[in-house]
Amino acid sequence: MPSRTRAAWPLVAVFAAGYLAAYLLPTVVGRLSAGLGLTPAEAGLVGSTLLLHSAVAGFALASRVDRYGPRRLSRAGLLLAVGGYGAAALTAYVPLVVAGVAVGGLGSGTATAVAAAGIAAQRDPHRASSLGLLAVSATAGALYLTLPRLGGGHVLPFAALATAAVVVWPATGRLDSAGRGGGGGVAGRSTAVPLAAGAREAPLPGRRPGAVLAAAMFCWSMAQNALWGVSGRIGTTQAGLSEITVGAVFAVGLGAGLAGVIGAGALGARLGRAVPIGAGTVLIGGCIVVSSSARGLLDFAVGEVLWNVFYPVVLSYLIGLAASLDPRGRWAVLVGSASSLGVACGPVTGSLLSEHAGYPGMGLVLCGLLLVVAAPMTAVALHTSGRPLVPGAVRRRGGNPAAVVAGAAPSGTRVPQIGAPEQQVAEIPPPLRPRRRAVRDRASKALAS
């Protein structure tokens, strides 16, 4: 295993544990409706509660991962996930289920925030994010194949989420546990530098493109999960498929998504970020229309599988784009939290649109929304340099590379950007040697006398 992959695997594991709840959203919503007697809208609201609390945790921790330390935060998040999802699995009393879902969502959001900050500090954040999506897609695909064969009810999905948090726990020991300035990195590879006493935190760079990307990601994720939250009901009610068949389609789709993520990782930055983000979003919109209009197995499978191919590919480039805006990972966490907020609104949006416009009408509305947000996301991708700051690149332009990568440059310091033209260097004469200085001083005294 390459050294870079070995160094990133704890972050990948924590990322997968935090992101798994969003991937299991269709089965969670479907099991809540079937097992607890909730209406589709009520079940979607519970799913939105989970993801909303995940987003809240991300917003709250966006600039605090360094302060509390990634190991401490990740373990706190995993404990919340085990307690919350475990409690939701052990009771059928709806208020307690909702409370457990909320606590588990806070845990998932905390784990995701730690992983996002650490991925942004990696030399190649796109590769690290691709590995994270690869891990969560493989895990979710295996669960979609397994859970329908183990029985119904809401217990199994929540038990699976709690178990995933337990399995990932040992990986947190490899995260840097340094308190302040921990950098969210892996032990032995952290690039962060502790802030000096009295030093102010570096201002958040790229505020305009970051804000545009966060707003676009909210809409982008809401459209994705509006379909994802009702995909199970589309398959069982409109397409007339059994739950086992629908689960198999989801598993095949996530398996195809693995191929897409692998392809995105191999492609890297050869096409830049603008083309995969813009063209991929347009293709996703077409897949949503096909899936939401499905009347049989073929249409449903084609729409879901192709959609699951393109979705993680575009998402990996968006995560890399957010990471490139701030090497400390603050924009990565903020954009990820905006995405989680959109995910949280997705089930309710999908339920309301499908109830009032039907599934095909819902698909057309979501496709139109994606076409609208594709333009600003592509513009942000074109505006950025296309690669993160790395110590070698900064060193070629001067300055303190460690401080720049950690975002700990003193306030008011102008940091040269990647691709900036070389600045003229003024020649400074070296200081006089001590012998020449002594001769000059004796000559000055002789003239004075």
mmCIF file of N, CA and C in Angstrom, residues 23-94:
data_model
loop_
_atom_site.group_PDB
_atom_site.id
_atom_site.type_symbol
_atom_site.label_atom_id
_atom_site.label_comp_id
_atom_site.label_asym_id
_atom_site.label_seq_id
_atom_site.Cartn_x
_atom_site.Cartn_y
_atom_site.Cartn_z
ATOM 1 N N TYR A 23 -26.098 7.986 2.934
ATOM 2 C CA TYR A 23 -26.204 6.952 1.903
ATOM 3 C C TYR A 23 -27.318 5.949 2.214
ATOM 4 N N LEU A 24 -27.603 5.736 3.487
ATOM 5 C CA LEU A 24 -28.658 4.790 3.868
ATOM 6 C C LEU A 24 -30.018 5.471 4.030
ATOM 7 N N LEU A 25 -30.118 6.720 3.611
ATOM 8 C CA LEU A 25 -31.350 7.474 3.832
ATOM 9 C C LEU A 25 -32.603 6.795 3.256
ATOM 10 N N PRO A 26 -32.589 6.248 2.027
ATOM 11 C CA PRO A 26 -33.821 5.634 1.518
ATOM 12 C C PRO A 26 -34.329 4.487 2.378
ATOM 13 N N THR A 27 -33.432 3.613 2.816
ATOM 14 C CA THR A 27 -33.898 2.495 3.625
ATOM 15 C C THR A 27 -34.295 2.938 5.019
ATOM 16 N N VAL A 28 -33.631 3.978 5.562
ATOM 17 C CA VAL A 28 -34.025 4.505 6.865
ATOM 18 C C VAL A 28 -35.436 5.077 6.797
ATOM 19 N N VAL A 29 -35.697 5.911 5.782
ATOM 20 C CA VAL A 29 -37.024 6.522 5.646
ATOM 21 C C VAL A 29 -38.076 5.453 5.374
ATOM 22 N N GLY A 30 -37.763 4.502 4.495
ATOM 23 C CA GLY A 30 -38.728 3.455 4.190
ATOM 24 C C GLY A 30 -39.032 2.581 5.388
ATOM 25 N N ARG A 31 -38.014 2.211 6.177
ATOM 26 C CA ARG A 31 -38.239 1.369 7.351
ATOM 27 C C ARG A 31 -38.996 2.128 8.437
ATOM 28 N N LEU A 32 -38.748 3.416 8.590
ATOM 29 C CA LEU A 32 -39.507 4.201 9.567
ATOM 30 C C LEU A 32 -40.982 4.230 9.204
ATOM 31 N N SER A 33 -41.269 4.365 7.911
ATOM 32 C CA SER A 33 -42.662 4.410 7.471
ATOM 33 C C SER A 33 -43.339 3.060 7.642
ATOM 34 N N ALA A 34 -42.650 1.977 7.255
ATOM 35 C CA ALA A 34 -43.262 0.653 7.322
ATOM 36 C C ALA A 34 -43.251 0.075 8.725
ATOM 37 N N GLY A 35 -42.187 0.310 9.480
ATOM 38 C CA GLY A 35 -42.062 -0.316 10.783
ATOM 39 C C GLY A 35 -42.744 0.419 11.916
ATOM 40 N N LEU A 36 -42.825 1.737 11.847
ATOM 41 C CA LEU A 36 -43.415 2.521 12.934
ATOM 42 C C LEU A 36 -44.754 3.137 12.563
ATOM 43 N N GLY A 37 -45.244 2.849 11.364
ATOM 44 C CA GLY A 37 -46.548 3.359 10.966
ATOM 45 C C GLY A 37 -46.577 4.837 10.663
ATOM 46 N N LEU A 38 -45.433 5.437 10.335
ATOM 47 C CA LEU A 38 -45.405 6.857 10.000
ATOM 48 C C LEU A 38 -45.833 7.056 8.554
ATOM 49 N N THR A 39 -46.405 8.209 8.264
ATOM 50 C CA THR A 39 -46.712 8.555 6.881
ATOM 51 C C THR A 39 -45.408 8.853 6.147
ATOM 52 N N PRO A 40 -45.399 8.815 4.818
ATOM 53 C CA PRO A 40 -44.170 9.140 4.090
ATOM 54 C C PRO A 40 -43.602 10.510 4.442
ATOM 55 N N ALA A 41 -44.486 11.500 4.618
ATOM 56 C CA ALA A 41 -44.002 12.836 4.975
ATOM 57 C C ALA A 41 -43.387 12.845 6.368
ATOM 58 N N GLU A 42 -44.001 12.121 7.330
ATOM 59 C CA GLU A 42 -43.458 12.060 8.684
ATOM 60 C C GLU A 42 -42.124 11.329 8.711
ATOM 61 N N ALA A 43 -42.022 10.232 7.965
ATOM 62 C CA ALA A 43 -40.754 9.507 7.902
ATOM 63 C C ALA A 43 -39.667 10.358 7.252
ATOM 64 N N GLY A 44 -40.038 11.097 6.208
ATOM 65 C CA GLY A 44 -39.073 12.000 5.588
ATOM 66 C C GLY A 44 -38.626 13.090 6.541
ATOM 67 N N LEU A 45 -39.544 13.557 7.397
ATOM 68 C CA LEU A 45 -39.181 14.584 8.375
ATOM 69 C C LEU A 45 -38.190 14.041 9.396
ATOM 70 N N VAL A 46 -38.349 12.786 9.804
ATOM 71 C CA VAL A 46 -37.384 12.182 10.730
ATOM 72 C C VAL A 46 -36.016 12.055 10.058
ATOM 73 N N GLY A 47 -35.999 11.636 8.791
ATOM 74 C CA GLY A 47 -34.736 11.586 8.065
ATOM 75 C C GLY A 47 -34.097 12.957 7.948
ATOM 76 N N SER A 48 -34.905 13.973 7.724
ATOM 77 C CA SER A 48 -34.376 15.335 7.648
ATOM 78 C C SER A 48 -33.832 15.783 8.997
ATOM 79 N N THR A 49 -34.451 15.336 10.095
ATOM 80 C CA THR A 49 -33.951 15.670 11.426
ATOM 81 C C THR A 49 -32.544 15.132 11.622
ATOM 82 N N LEU A 50 -32.324 13.895 11.198
ATOM 83 C CA LEU A 50 -30.988 13.302 11.297
ATOM 84 C C LEU A 50 -29.961 14.151 10.551
ATOM 85 N N LEU A 51 -30.253 14.467 9.313
ATOM 86 C CA LEU A 51 -29.280 15.167 8.487
ATOM 87 C C LEU A 51 -29.150 16.636 8.875
ATOM 88 N N LEU A 52 -30.222 17.225 9.406
ATOM 89 C CA LEU A 52 -30.142 18.606 9.870
ATOM 90 C C LEU A 52 -29.193 18.719 11.057
ATOM 91 N N HIS A 53 -29.272 17.788 11.981
ATOM 92 C CA HIS A 53 -28.354 17.819 13.121
ATOM 93 C C HIS A 53 -26.922 17.543 12.672
ATOM 94 N N SER A 54 -26.751 16.739 11.638
ATOM 95 C CA SER A 54 -25.421 16.529 11.090
ATOM 96 C C SER A 54 -24.857 17.827 10.535
ATOM 97 N N ALA A 55 -25.697 18.599 9.838
ATOM 98 C CA ALA A 55 -25.255 19.875 9.291
ATOM 99 C C ALA A 55 -24.939 20.871 10.395
ATOM 100 N N VAL A 56 -25.745 20.891 11.462
ATOM 101 C CA VAL A 56 -25.501 21.805 12.580
ATOM 102 C C VAL A 56 -24.144 21.535 13.205
ATOM 103 N N ALA A 57 -23.823 20.259 13.392
ATOM 104 C CA ALA A 57 -22.514 19.912 13.954
ATOM 105 C C ALA A 57 -21.389 20.411 13.042
ATOM 106 N N GLY A 58 -21.559 20.273 11.730
ATOM 107 C CA GLY A 58 -20.527 20.737 10.814
ATOM 108 C C GLY A 58 -20.318 22.239 10.876
ATOM 109 N N PHE A 59 -21.405 23.009 10.887
ATOM 110 C CA PHE A 59 -21.284 24.468 10.978
ATOM 111 C C PHE A 59 -20.625 24.884 12.294
ATOM 112 N N ALA A 60 -20.977 24.208 13.383
ATOM 113 C CA ALA A 60 -20.437 24.583 14.688
ATOM 114 C C ALA A 60 -18.945 24.288 14.798
ATOM 115 N N LEU A 61 -18.470 23.268 14.084
ATOM 116 C CA LEU A 61 -17.083 22.828 14.229
ATOM 117 C C LEU A 61 -16.194 23.254 13.068
ATOM 118 N N ALA A 62 -16.694 24.093 12.180
ATOM 119 C CA ALA A 62 -15.956 24.426 10.956
ATOM 120 C C ALA A 62 -14.554 24.946 11.249
ATOM 121 N N SER A 63 -14.393 25.783 12.253
ATOM 122 C CA SER A 63 -13.078 26.365 12.558
ATOM 123 C C SER A 63 -12.545 25.911 13.905
ATOM 124 N N ARG A 64 -13.079 24.833 14.446
ATOM 125 C CA ARG A 64 -12.685 24.402 15.791
ATOM 126 C C ARG A 64 -12.020 23.033 15.834
ATOM 127 N N VAL A 65 -11.809 22.412 14.677
ATOM 128 C CA VAL A 65 -11.167 21.097 14.681
ATOM 129 C C VAL A 65 -9.753 21.198 15.223
ATOM 130 N N ASP A 66 -9.000 22.239 14.811
ATOM 131 C CA ASP A 66 -7.649 22.435 15.317
ATOM 132 C C ASP A 66 -7.653 22.660 16.818
ATOM 133 N N ARG A 67 -8.640 23.394 17.300
ATOM 134 C CA ARG A 67 -8.665 23.772 18.715
ATOM 135 C C ARG A 67 -8.864 22.571 19.621
ATOM 136 N N TYR A 68 -9.797 21.700 19.270
ATOM 137 C CA TYR A 68 -10.111 20.571 20.131
ATOM 138 C C TYR A 68 -9.323 19.315 19.788
ATOM 139 N N GLY A 69 -8.765 19.256 18.610
ATOM 140 C CA GLY A 69 -8.000 18.091 18.210
ATOM 141 C C GLY A 69 -8.848 17.078 17.478
ATOM 142 N N PRO A 70 -8.373 16.553 16.359
ATOM 143 C CA PRO A 70 -9.180 15.625 15.562
ATOM 144 C C PRO A 70 -9.470 14.313 16.280
ATOM 145 N N ARG A 71 -8.521 13.811 17.061
ATOM 146 C CA ARG A 71 -8.780 12.541 17.735
ATOM 147 C C ARG A 71 -9.903 12.686 18.751
ATOM 148 N N ARG A 72 -9.841 13.742 19.548
ATOM 149 C CA ARG A 72 -10.869 13.952 20.564
ATOM 150 C C ARG A 72 -12.240 14.163 19.937
ATOM 151 N N LEU A 73 -12.298 14.993 18.900
ATOM 152 C CA LEU A 73 -13.579 15.278 18.256
ATOM 153 C C LEU A 73 -14.152 14.051 17.552
ATOM 154 N N SER A 74 -13.294 13.321 16.844
ATOM 155 C CA SER A 74 -13.796 12.157 16.124
ATOM 156 C C SER A 74 -14.338 11.115 17.095
ATOM 157 N N ARG A 75 -13.673 10.913 18.212
ATOM 158 C CA ARG A 75 -14.167 9.952 19.190
ATOM 159 C C ARG A 75 -15.467 10.421 19.831
ATOM 160 N N ALA A 76 -15.570 11.710 20.094
ATOM 161 C CA ALA A 76 -16.837 12.223 20.621
ATOM 162 C C ALA A 76 -17.968 12.009 19.616
ATOM 163 N N GLY A 77 -17.675 12.255 18.332
ATOM 164 C CA GLY A 77 -18.701 12.044 17.314
ATOM 165 C C GLY A 77 -19.115 10.592 17.196
ATOM 166 N N LEU A 78 -18.153 9.687 17.237
ATOM 167 C CA LEU A 78 -18.479 8.269 17.128
ATOM 168 C C LEU A 78 -19.268 7.791 18.355
ATOM 169 N N LEU A 79 -18.951 8.312 19.532
ATOM 170 C CA LEU A 79 -19.725 7.956 20.726
ATOM 171 C C LEU A 79 -21.171 8.430 20.601
ATOM 172 N N LEU A 80 -21.357 9.651 20.099
ATOM 173 C CA LEU A 80 -22.717 10.147 19.889
ATOM 174 C C LEU A 80 -23.454 9.287 18.869
ATOM 175 N N ALA A 81 -22.767 8.878 17.823
ATOM 176 C CA ALA A 81 -23.405 8.042 16.806
ATOM 177 C C ALA A 81 -23.816 6.693 17.385
ATOM 178 N N VAL A 82 -22.928 6.066 18.154
ATOM 179 C CA VAL A 82 -23.262 4.769 18.756
ATOM 180 C C VAL A 82 -24.437 4.912 19.711
ATOM 181 N N GLY A 83 -24.389 5.927 20.581
ATOM 182 C CA GLY A 83 -25.475 6.114 21.542
ATOM 183 C C GLY A 83 -26.797 6.468 20.883
ATOM 184 N N GLY A 84 -26.762 7.409 19.945
ATOM 185 C CA GLY A 84 -27.998 7.852 19.316
ATOM 186 C C GLY A 84 -28.643 6.802 18.451
ATOM 187 N N TYR A 85 -27.871 6.256 17.501
ATOM 188 C CA TYR A 85 -28.443 5.246 16.611
ATOM 189 C C TYR A 85 -28.767 3.958 17.364
ATOM 190 N N GLY A 86 -27.957 3.618 18.376
ATOM 191 C CA GLY A 86 -28.267 2.444 19.172
ATOM 192 C C GLY A 86 -29.570 2.594 19.928
ATOM 193 N N ALA A 87 -29.804 3.780 20.503
ATOM 194 C CA ALA A 87 -31.058 4.019 21.208
ATOM 195 C C ALA A 87 -32.246 3.980 20.255
ATOM 196 N N ALA A 88 -32.079 4.546 19.060
ATOM 197 C CA ALA A 88 -33.170 4.514 18.080
ATOM 198 C C ALA A 88 -33.499 3.094 17.653
ATOM 199 N N ALA A 89 -32.494 2.228 17.628
ATOM 200 C CA ALA A 89 -32.731 0.839 17.224
ATOM 201 C C ALA A 89 -33.407 0.024 18.316
ATOM 202 N N LEU A 90 -33.232 0.420 19.575
ATOM 203 C CA LEU A 90 -33.716 -0.392 20.692
ATOM 204 C C LEU A 90 -35.119 -0.040 21.151
ATOM 205 N N THR A 91 -35.758 0.956 20.548
ATOM 206 C CA THR A 91 -37.090 1.362 20.979
ATOM 207 C C THR A 91 -38.003 1.542 19.777
ATOM 208 N N ALA A 92 -39.288 1.375 20.035
ATOM 209 C CA ALA A 92 -40.295 1.630 19.007
ATOM 210 C C ALA A 92 -41.139 2.842 19.360
ATOM 211 N N TYR A 93 -40.781 3.526 20.439
ATOM 212 C CA TYR A 93 -41.495 4.735 20.857
ATOM 213 C C TYR A 93 -40.993 5.901 20.007
ATOM 214 N N VAL A 94 -41.874 6.469 19.201
ATOM 215 C CA VAL A 94 -41.456 7.419 18.176
ATOM 216 C C VAL A 94 -40.680 8.606 18.732
#
